[in-house]
Short mmCIF file of C-alpha atoms in Angstrom, two decimals:
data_model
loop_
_atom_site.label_atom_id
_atom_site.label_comp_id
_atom_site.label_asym_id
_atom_site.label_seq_id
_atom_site.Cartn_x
_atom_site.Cartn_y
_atom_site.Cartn_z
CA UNK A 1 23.30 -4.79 1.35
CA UNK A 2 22.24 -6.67 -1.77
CA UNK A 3 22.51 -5.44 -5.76
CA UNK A 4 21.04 -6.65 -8.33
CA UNK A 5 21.87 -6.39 -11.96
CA UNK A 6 19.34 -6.15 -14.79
CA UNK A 7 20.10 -6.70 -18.43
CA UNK A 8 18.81 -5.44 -21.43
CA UNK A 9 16.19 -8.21 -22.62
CA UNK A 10 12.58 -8.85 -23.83
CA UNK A 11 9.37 -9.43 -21.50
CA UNK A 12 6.97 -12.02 -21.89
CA UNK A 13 5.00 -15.03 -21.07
CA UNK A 14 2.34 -15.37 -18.23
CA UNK A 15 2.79 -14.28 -14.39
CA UNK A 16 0.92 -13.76 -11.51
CA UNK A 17 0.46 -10.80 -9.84
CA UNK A 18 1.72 -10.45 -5.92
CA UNK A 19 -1.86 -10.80 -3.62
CA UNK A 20 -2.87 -7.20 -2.76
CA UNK A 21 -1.21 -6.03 0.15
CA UNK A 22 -3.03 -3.26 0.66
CA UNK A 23 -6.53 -5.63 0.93
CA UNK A 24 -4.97 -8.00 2.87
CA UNK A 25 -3.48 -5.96 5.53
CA UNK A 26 -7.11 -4.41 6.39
CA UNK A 27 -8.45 -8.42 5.61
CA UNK A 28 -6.46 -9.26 8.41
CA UNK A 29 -7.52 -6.22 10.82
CA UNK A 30 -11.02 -7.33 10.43
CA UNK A 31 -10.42 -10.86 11.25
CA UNK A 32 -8.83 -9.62 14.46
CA UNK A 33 -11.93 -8.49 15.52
CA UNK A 34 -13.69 -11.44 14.56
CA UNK A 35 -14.79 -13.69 16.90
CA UNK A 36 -13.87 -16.95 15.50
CA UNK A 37 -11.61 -18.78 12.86
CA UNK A 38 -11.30 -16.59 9.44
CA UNK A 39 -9.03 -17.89 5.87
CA UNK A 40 -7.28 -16.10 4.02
CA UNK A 41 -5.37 -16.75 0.81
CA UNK A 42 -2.91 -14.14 -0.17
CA UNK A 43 0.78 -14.81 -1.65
CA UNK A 44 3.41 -13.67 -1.12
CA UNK A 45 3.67 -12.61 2.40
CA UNK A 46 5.74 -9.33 2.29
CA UNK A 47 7.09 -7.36 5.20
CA UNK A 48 4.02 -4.88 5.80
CA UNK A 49 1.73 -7.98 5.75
CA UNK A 50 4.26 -9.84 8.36
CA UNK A 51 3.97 -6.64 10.07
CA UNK A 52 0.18 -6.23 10.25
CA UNK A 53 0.12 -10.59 11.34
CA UNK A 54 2.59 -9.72 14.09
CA UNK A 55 -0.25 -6.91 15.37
CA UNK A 56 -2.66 -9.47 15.33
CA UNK A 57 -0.84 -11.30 17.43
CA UNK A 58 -0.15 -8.74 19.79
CA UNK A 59 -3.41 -7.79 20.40
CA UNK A 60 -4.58 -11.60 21.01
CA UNK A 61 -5.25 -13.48 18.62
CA UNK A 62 -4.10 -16.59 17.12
CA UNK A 63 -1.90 -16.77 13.83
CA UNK A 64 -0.81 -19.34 11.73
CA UNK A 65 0.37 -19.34 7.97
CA UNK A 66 2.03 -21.76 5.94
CA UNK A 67 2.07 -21.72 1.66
CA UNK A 68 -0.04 -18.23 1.14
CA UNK A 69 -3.10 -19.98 3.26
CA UNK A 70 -3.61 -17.61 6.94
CA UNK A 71 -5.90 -18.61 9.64
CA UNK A 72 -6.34 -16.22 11.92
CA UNK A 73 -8.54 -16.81 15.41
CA UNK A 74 -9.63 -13.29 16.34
CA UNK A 75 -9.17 -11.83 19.42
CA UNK A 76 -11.09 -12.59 22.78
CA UNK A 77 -9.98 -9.03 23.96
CA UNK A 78 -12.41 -7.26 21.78
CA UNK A 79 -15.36 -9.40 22.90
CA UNK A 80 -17.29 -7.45 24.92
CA UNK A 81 -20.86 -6.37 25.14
CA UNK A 82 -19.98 -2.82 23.62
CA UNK A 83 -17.76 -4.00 21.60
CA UNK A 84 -14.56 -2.55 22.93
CA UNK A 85 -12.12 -4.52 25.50
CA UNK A 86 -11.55 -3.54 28.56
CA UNK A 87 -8.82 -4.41 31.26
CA UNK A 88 -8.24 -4.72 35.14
CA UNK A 89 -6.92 -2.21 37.22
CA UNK A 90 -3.67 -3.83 37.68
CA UNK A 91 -2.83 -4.49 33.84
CA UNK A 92 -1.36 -0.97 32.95
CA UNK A 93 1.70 -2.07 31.22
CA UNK A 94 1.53 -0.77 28.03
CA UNK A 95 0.91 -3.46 25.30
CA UNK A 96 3.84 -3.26 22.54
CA UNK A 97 3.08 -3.50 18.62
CA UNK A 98 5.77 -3.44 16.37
CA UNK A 99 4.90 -1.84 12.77
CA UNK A 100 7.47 -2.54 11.13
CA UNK A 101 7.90 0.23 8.40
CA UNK A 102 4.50 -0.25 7.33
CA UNK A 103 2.67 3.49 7.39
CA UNK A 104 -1.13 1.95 6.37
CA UNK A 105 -0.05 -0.40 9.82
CA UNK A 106 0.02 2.42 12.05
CA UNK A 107 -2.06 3.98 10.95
CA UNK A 108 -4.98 1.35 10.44
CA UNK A 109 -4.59 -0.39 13.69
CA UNK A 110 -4.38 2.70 15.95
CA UNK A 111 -8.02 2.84 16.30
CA UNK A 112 -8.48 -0.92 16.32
CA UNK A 113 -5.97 -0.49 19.91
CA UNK A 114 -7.96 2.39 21.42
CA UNK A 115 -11.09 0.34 21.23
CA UNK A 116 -8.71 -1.54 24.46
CA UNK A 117 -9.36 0.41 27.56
CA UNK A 118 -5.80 -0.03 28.47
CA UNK A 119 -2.16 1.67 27.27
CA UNK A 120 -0.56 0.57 23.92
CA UNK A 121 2.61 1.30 22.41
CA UNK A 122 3.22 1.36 18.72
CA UNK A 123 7.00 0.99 17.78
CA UNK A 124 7.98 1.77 14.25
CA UNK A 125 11.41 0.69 12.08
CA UNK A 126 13.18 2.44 9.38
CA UNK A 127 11.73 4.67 7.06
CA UNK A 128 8.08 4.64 9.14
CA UNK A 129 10.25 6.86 11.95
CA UNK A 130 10.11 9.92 9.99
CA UNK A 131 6.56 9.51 8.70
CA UNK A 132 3.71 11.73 10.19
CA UNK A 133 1.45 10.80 12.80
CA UNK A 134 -0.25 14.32 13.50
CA UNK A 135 -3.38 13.27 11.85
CA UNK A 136 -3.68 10.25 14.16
CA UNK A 137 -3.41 12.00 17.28
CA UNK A 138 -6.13 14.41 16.30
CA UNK A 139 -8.79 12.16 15.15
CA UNK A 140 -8.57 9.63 18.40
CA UNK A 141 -8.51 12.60 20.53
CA UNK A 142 -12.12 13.69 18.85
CA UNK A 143 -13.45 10.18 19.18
CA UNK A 144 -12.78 10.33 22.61
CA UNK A 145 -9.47 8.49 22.89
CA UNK A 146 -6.01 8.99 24.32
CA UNK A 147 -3.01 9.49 21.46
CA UNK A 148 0.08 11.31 22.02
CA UNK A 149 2.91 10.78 19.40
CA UNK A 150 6.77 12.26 19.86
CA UNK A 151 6.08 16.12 18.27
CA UNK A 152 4.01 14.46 15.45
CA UNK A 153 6.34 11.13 14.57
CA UNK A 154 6.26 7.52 15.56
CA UNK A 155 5.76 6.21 18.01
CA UNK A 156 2.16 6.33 18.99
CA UNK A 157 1.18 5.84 22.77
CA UNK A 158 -2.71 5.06 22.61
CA UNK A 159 -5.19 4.52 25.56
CA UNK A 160 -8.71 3.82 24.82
CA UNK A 161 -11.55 3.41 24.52
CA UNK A 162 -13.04 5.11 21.74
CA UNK A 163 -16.35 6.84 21.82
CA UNK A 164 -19.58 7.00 19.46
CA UNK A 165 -19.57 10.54 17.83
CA UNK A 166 -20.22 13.20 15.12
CA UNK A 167 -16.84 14.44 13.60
CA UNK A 168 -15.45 15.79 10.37
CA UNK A 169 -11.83 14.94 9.90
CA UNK A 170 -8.83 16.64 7.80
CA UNK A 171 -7.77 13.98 5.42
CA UNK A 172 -5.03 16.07 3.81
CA UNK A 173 -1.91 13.42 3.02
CA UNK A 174 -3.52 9.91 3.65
CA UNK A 175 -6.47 8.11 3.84
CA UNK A 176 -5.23 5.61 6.18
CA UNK A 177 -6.19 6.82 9.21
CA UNK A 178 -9.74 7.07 7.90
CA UNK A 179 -9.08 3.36 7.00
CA UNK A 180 -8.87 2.43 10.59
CA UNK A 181 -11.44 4.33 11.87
CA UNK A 182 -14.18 2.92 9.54
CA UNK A 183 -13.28 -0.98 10.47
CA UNK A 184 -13.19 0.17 14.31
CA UNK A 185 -16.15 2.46 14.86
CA UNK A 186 -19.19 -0.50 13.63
CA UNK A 187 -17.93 -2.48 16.88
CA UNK A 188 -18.72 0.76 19.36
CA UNK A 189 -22.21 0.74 22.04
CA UNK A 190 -23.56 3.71 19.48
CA UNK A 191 -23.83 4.85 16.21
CA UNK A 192 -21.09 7.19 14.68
CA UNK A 193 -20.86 9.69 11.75
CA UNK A 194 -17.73 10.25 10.09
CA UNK A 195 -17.16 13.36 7.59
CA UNK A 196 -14.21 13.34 5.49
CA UNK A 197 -12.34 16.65 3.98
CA UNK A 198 -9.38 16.97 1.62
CA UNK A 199 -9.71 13.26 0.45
CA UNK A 200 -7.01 11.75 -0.91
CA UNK A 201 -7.01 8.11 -2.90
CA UNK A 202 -11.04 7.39 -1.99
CA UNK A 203 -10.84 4.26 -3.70
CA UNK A 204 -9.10 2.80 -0.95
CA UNK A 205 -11.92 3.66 1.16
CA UNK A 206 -14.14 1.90 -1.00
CA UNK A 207 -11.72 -0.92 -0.81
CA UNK A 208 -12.37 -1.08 2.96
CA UNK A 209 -15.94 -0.95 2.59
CA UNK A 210 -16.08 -3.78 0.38
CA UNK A 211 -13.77 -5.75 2.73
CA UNK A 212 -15.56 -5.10 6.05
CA UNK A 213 -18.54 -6.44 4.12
CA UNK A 214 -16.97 -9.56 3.63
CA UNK A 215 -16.65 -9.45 7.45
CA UNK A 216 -20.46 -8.86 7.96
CA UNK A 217 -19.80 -5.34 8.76
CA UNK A 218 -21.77 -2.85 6.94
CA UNK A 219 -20.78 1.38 6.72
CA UNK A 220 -23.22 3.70 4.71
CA UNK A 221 -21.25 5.93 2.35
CA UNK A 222 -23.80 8.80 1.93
CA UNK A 223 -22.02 11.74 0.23
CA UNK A 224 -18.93 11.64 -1.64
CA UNK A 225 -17.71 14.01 -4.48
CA UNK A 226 -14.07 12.77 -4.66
CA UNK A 227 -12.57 15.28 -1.83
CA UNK A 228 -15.32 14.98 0.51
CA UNK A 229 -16.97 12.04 2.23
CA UNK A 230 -19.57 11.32 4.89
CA UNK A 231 -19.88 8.10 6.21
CA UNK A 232 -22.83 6.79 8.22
CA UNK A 233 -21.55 3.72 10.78
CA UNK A 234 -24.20 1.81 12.61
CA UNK A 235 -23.33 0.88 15.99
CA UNK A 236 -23.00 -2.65 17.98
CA UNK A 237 -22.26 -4.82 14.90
CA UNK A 238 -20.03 -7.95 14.98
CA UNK A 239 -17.50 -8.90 12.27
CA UNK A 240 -17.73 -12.30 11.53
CA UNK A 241 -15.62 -14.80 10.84
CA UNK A 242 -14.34 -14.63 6.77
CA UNK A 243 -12.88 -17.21 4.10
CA UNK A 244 -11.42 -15.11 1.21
CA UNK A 245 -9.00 -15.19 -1.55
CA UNK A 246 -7.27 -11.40 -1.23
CA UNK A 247 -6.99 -9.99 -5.28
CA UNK A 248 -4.07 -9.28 -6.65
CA UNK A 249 -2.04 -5.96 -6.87
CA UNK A 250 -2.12 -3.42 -9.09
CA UNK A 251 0.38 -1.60 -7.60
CA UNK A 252 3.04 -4.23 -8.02
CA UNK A 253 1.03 -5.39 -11.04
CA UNK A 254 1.87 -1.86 -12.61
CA UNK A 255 5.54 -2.73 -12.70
CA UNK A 256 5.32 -5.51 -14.95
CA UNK A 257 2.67 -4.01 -17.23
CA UNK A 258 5.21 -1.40 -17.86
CA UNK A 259 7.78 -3.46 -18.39
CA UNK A 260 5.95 -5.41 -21.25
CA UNK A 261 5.01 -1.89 -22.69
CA UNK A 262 8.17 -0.99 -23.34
CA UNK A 263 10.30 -3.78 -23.56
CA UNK A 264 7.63 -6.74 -24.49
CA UNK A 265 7.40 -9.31 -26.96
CA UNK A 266 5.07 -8.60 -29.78
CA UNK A 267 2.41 -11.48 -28.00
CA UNK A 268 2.91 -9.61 -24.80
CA UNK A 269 2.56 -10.36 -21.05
CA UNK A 270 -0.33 -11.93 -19.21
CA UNK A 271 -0.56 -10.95 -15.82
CA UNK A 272 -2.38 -13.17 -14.09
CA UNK A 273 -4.80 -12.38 -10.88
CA UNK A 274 -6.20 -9.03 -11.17
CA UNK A 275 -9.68 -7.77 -11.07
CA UNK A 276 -10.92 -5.37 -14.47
CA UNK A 277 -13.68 -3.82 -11.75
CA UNK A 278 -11.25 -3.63 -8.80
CA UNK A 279 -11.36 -0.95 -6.27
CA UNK A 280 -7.66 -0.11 -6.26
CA UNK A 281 -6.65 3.66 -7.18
CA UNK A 282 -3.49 2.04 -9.31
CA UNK A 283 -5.61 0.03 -11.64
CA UNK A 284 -5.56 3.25 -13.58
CA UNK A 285 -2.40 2.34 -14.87
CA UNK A 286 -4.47 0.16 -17.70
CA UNK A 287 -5.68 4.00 -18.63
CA UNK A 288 -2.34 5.29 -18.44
CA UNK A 289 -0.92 2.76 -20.52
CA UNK A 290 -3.44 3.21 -23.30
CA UNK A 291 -2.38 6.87 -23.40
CA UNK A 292 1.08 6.12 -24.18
CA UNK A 293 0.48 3.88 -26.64
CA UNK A 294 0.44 0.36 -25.22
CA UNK A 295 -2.20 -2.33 -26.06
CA UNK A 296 -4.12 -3.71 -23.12
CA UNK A 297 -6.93 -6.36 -23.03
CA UNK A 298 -8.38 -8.40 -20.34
CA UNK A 299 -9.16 -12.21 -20.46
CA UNK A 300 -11.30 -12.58 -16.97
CA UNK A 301 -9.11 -12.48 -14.14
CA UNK A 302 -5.83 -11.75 -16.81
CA UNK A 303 -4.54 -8.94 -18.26
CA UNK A 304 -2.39 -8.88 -21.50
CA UNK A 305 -0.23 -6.45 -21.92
CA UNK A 306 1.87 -5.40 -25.45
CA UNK A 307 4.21 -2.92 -27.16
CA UNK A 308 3.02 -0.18 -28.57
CA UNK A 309 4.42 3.54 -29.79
CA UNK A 310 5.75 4.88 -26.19
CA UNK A 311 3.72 8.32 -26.34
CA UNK A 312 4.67 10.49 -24.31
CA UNK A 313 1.74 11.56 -21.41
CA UNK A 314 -0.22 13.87 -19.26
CA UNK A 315 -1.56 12.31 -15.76
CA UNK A 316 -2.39 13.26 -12.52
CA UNK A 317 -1.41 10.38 -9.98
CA UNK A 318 -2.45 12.54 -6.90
CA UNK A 319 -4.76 9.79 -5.81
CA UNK A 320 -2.52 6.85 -6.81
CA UNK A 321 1.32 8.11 -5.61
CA UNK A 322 2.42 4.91 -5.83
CA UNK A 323 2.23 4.69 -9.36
CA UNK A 324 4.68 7.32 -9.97
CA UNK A 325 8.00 5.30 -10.28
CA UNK A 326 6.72 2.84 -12.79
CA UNK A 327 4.70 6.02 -14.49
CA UNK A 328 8.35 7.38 -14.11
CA UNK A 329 9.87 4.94 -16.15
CA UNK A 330 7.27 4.44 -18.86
CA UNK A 331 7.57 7.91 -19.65
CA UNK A 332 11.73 7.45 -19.67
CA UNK A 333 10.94 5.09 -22.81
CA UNK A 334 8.58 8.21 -24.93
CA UNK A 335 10.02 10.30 -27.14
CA UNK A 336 8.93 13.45 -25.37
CA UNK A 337 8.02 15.08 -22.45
CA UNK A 338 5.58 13.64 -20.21
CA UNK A 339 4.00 15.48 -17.08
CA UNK A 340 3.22 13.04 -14.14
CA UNK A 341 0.78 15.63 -11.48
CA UNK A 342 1.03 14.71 -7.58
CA UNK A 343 4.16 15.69 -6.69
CA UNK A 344 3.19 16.51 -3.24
CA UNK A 345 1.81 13.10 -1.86
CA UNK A 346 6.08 11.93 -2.35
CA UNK A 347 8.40 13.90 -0.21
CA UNK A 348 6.42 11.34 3.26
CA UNK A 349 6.92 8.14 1.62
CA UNK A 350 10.15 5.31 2.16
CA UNK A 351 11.97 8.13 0.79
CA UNK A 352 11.50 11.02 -0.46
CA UNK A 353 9.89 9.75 -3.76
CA UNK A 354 9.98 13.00 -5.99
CA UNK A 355 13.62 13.55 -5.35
CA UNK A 356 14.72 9.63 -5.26
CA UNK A 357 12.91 9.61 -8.46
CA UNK A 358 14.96 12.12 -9.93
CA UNK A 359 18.17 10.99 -9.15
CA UNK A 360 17.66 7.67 -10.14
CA UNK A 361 16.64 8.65 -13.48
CA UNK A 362 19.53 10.68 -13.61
CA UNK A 363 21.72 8.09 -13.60
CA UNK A 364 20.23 6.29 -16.12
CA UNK A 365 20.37 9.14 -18.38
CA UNK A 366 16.73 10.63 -18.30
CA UNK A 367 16.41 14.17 -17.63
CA UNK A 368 13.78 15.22 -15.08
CA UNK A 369 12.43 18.28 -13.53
CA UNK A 370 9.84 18.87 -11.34
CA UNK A 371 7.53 22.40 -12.02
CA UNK A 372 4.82 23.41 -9.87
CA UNK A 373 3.13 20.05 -8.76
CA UNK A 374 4.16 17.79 -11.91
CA UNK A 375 7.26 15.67 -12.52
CA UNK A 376 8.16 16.40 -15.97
CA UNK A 377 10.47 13.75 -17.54
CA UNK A 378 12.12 14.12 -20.94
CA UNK A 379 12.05 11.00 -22.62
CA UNK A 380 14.20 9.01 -25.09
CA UNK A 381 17.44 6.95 -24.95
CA UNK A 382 18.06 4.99 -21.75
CA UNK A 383 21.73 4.99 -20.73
CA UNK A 384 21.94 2.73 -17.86
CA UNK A 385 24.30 2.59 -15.06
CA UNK A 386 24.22 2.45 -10.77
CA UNK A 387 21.24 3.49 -8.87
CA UNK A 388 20.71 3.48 -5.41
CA UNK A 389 17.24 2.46 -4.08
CA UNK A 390 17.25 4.94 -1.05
CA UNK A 391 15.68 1.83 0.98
CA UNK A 392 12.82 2.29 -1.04
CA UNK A 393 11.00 -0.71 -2.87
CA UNK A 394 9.08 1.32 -5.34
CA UNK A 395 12.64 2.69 -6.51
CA UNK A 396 14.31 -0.34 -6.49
CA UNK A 397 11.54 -1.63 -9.12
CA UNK A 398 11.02 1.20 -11.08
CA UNK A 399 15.02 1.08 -11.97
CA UNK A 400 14.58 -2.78 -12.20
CA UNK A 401 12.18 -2.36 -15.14
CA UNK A 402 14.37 0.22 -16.65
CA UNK A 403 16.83 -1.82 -17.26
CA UNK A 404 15.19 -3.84 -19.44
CA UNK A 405 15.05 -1.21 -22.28
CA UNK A 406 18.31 0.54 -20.99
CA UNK A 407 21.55 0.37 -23.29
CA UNK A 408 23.66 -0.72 -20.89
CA UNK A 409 23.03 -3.27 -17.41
CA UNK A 410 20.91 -1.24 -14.24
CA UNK A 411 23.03 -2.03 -11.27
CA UNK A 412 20.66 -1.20 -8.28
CA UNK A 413 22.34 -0.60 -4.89
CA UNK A 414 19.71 -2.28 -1.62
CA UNK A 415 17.52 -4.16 -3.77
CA UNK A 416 16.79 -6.26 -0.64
CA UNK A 417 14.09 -3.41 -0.25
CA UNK A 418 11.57 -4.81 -2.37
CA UNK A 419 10.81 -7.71 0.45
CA UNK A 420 8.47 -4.90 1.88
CA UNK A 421 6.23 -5.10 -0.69
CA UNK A 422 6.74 -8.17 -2.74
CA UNK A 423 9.35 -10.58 -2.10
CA UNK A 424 10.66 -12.75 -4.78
CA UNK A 425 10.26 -9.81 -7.03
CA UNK A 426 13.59 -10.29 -8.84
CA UNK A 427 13.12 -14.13 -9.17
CA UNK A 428 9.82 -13.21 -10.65
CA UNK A 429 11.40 -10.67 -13.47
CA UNK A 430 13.98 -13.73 -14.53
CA UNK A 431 10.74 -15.85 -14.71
CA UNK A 432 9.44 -13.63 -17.84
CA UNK A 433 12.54 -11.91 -19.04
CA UNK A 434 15.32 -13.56 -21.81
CA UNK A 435 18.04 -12.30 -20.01
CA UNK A 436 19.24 -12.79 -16.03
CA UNK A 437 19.33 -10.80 -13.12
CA UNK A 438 21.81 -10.95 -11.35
CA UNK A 439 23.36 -10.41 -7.30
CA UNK A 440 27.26 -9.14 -8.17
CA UNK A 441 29.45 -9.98 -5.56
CA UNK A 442 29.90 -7.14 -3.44
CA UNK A 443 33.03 -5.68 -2.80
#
């Protein structure tokens, strides 16, 4: 187990922001299925994206990556005249994928595997073990595909192939599997029509729209009123092969914006790498920010982030969860109470968020309650003191970027977490803050 130690001090300079590993995981899916050599530039590689490279591998094809550059050759097992693979008779040993802890992995490449007409096996690590899988099962079976998980939890045994058809799915929880579903079903012998109910996050659908594009694969979104979807998905297309630079994160990005807000220098931070117009659900966090106070500006491809008052604030996060520990901590610095809604998309998450939350502000001094569906957080004086990050890398940040307006030193208990979304992060905070972080010897 690693700790880390962060100090009191004041944020500024210019950084860039971690490549988005939420684009580049479903970049890489689609160059799977491309047939021949795509690039892609996306830095750093963090443990979901290793995941999601090691599933391209074990479904065939070809992987390299050296210094943020990836080729990938796609895989000669999905070239076949209807699009799906197929195997002999005497090849029934199930094919093993590893996810790693990565939920959007399972999820996204369970429907790339049942366009194989042969078994697959989808092992999951850690946290990923107790994270459902219901959802999946359901929505293979109705496109005409085998999926049988261990009473609703990893891991996944999938047979295709899947089938061109008409069905309306529950979204309720994640849009993932939806993900996977719209970058498999263009490849199928017949058109499909997928209808979408209790959406959650639909930005990230949008995301994969606009990166199957970049594939040469086009989906018709034809209804949508933020809940609901329909999707309209031509038949018998071909991705093609792709050269892209992935954007950068907001997510991550929405770490270090907070941190500047409440522990900047008066010129700031500039965060380099991030799109104004992106698709991401987290780039709300510019909005957020504004409401408590904080001055942000974009220069192109760079945002600047300053001080301002720390207002307290009112936001619903329900279709960006993963903004709720930095939200968390940016309403720590307000004199007030602030009221974070979305409480339910946390208890399924590395942790469980809402509670992990709590206890880590706790221990910093910040009272918290949750009522009905909203975190409420009571604002003020940050204490400092020990944390643990509940193997969970969104914790381990959020109480990172605490202590930089804390009283006292953060010591965070398995900061090593943070490799699954963003390795180097720590190096990266001593990079822009006037004090060190530092690894204690452990005892």
């Amino acid at each position: 187990m690693e700790n880390r130690i962060v100090y009191s001090s004041k944020v500024g300079g210019t950084i860039r922001a971690p490549a988005s590993k939420s684009a580049l995981q479903r970049a890489i899916a689609c160059a799977v299925l491309a047939q021949g050599k795509s690039k892609i530039i996306g830095d750093p590689l963090c443990d979901d994206a290793q995941a999601a490279l090691h599933i391209a591998e074990g479904l065939g094809a070809t992987v390299h990556a050296s210094d943020g550059a990836i080729e990938i050759e796609g895989s000669e097992q999905f070239l076949q005249e209807d699009g799906t693979g197929t195997t002999s008779l005497e090849q029934q040993e199930p094919l093993m994928l590893s996810c790693g802890e990565s939920g959007l992995c399972m999820r996204m490449f369970a429907p790339v595997a049942a366009l194989l007409d042969r078994p697959v096996q989808m092992e999951a690590e850690g946290s990923l073990r107790k994270r459902p899988m219901a959802m999946v099962e359901s929505a293979l079976h109705a496109f005409g595909a085998d999926c049988a998980a261990q009473e609703g939890l990893p891991p996944l045994f999938v047979r295709g192939p899947l089938q061109p058809k008409l069905v309306t799915l529950d979204a309720k929880g994640s849009s993932q599997l939806v993900t996977g579903l719209l970058i498999s079903l263009p490849v199928l012998h017949g058109d499909s029509e997928l209808g979408v109910e209790n959406l959650v996050s639909a930005g990230y659908l949008d995301l994969t729209l606009e990166i199957c594009s970049q594939f040469g694969v086009h989906i018709d979104k034809v209804s949508s009123d933020g809940r609901t979807a329909r999707f309209l998905i031509k038949g018998n297309q071909s991705y093609r092969p792709a050269s892209l630079r992935v954007e950068g994160d907001w997510s991550g990005a929405a770490f270090l914006a907070v941190a500047a807000a409440i522990a900047g220098k008066p010129e700031g931070l500039r965060i380099q790498g991030l799109k104004n117009d992106s698709l991401q659900p987290d780039r709300a966090i510019v909005d957020v920010l504004a409401l408590a106070g904080a001055r942000v500006q974009f220069d192109g491809s760079d945002v600047i982030v300053q001080p301002g008052d720390c207002l307290p604030f009112e936001f619903d996060a329900t279709d960006c969860p993963d903004l709720f520990p930095p939200l968390a901590v940016l309403a720590s610095a307000a004199k007030g109470i602030s009221s974070i809604q979305g409480v339910h998309r946390l208890s399924v998450k590395e942790s469980n968020r809402a509670l992990a939350l709590q206890d880590m502000l706790a221990n910093i001094g910040i009272h918290s309650k949750i009522v009905d569906d909203a975190l409420q957080i009571s604002g003020g004086h940050f204490r400092g003191g020990r944390v643990e990050s509940h193997n969970d890398h969104r914790i381990a940040m959020a109480a990172a970027i605490a202590g930089f307006a804390a009283a006292n030193p953060v010591a965070i208990e398995g900061a090593e977490c943070v490799a699954k979304s963003w390795p180097g992060f720590f190096e990266d905070l001593e990079s822009i803050s006037s004090a060190p972080n530092l690894v204690p010897e452990l005892k």
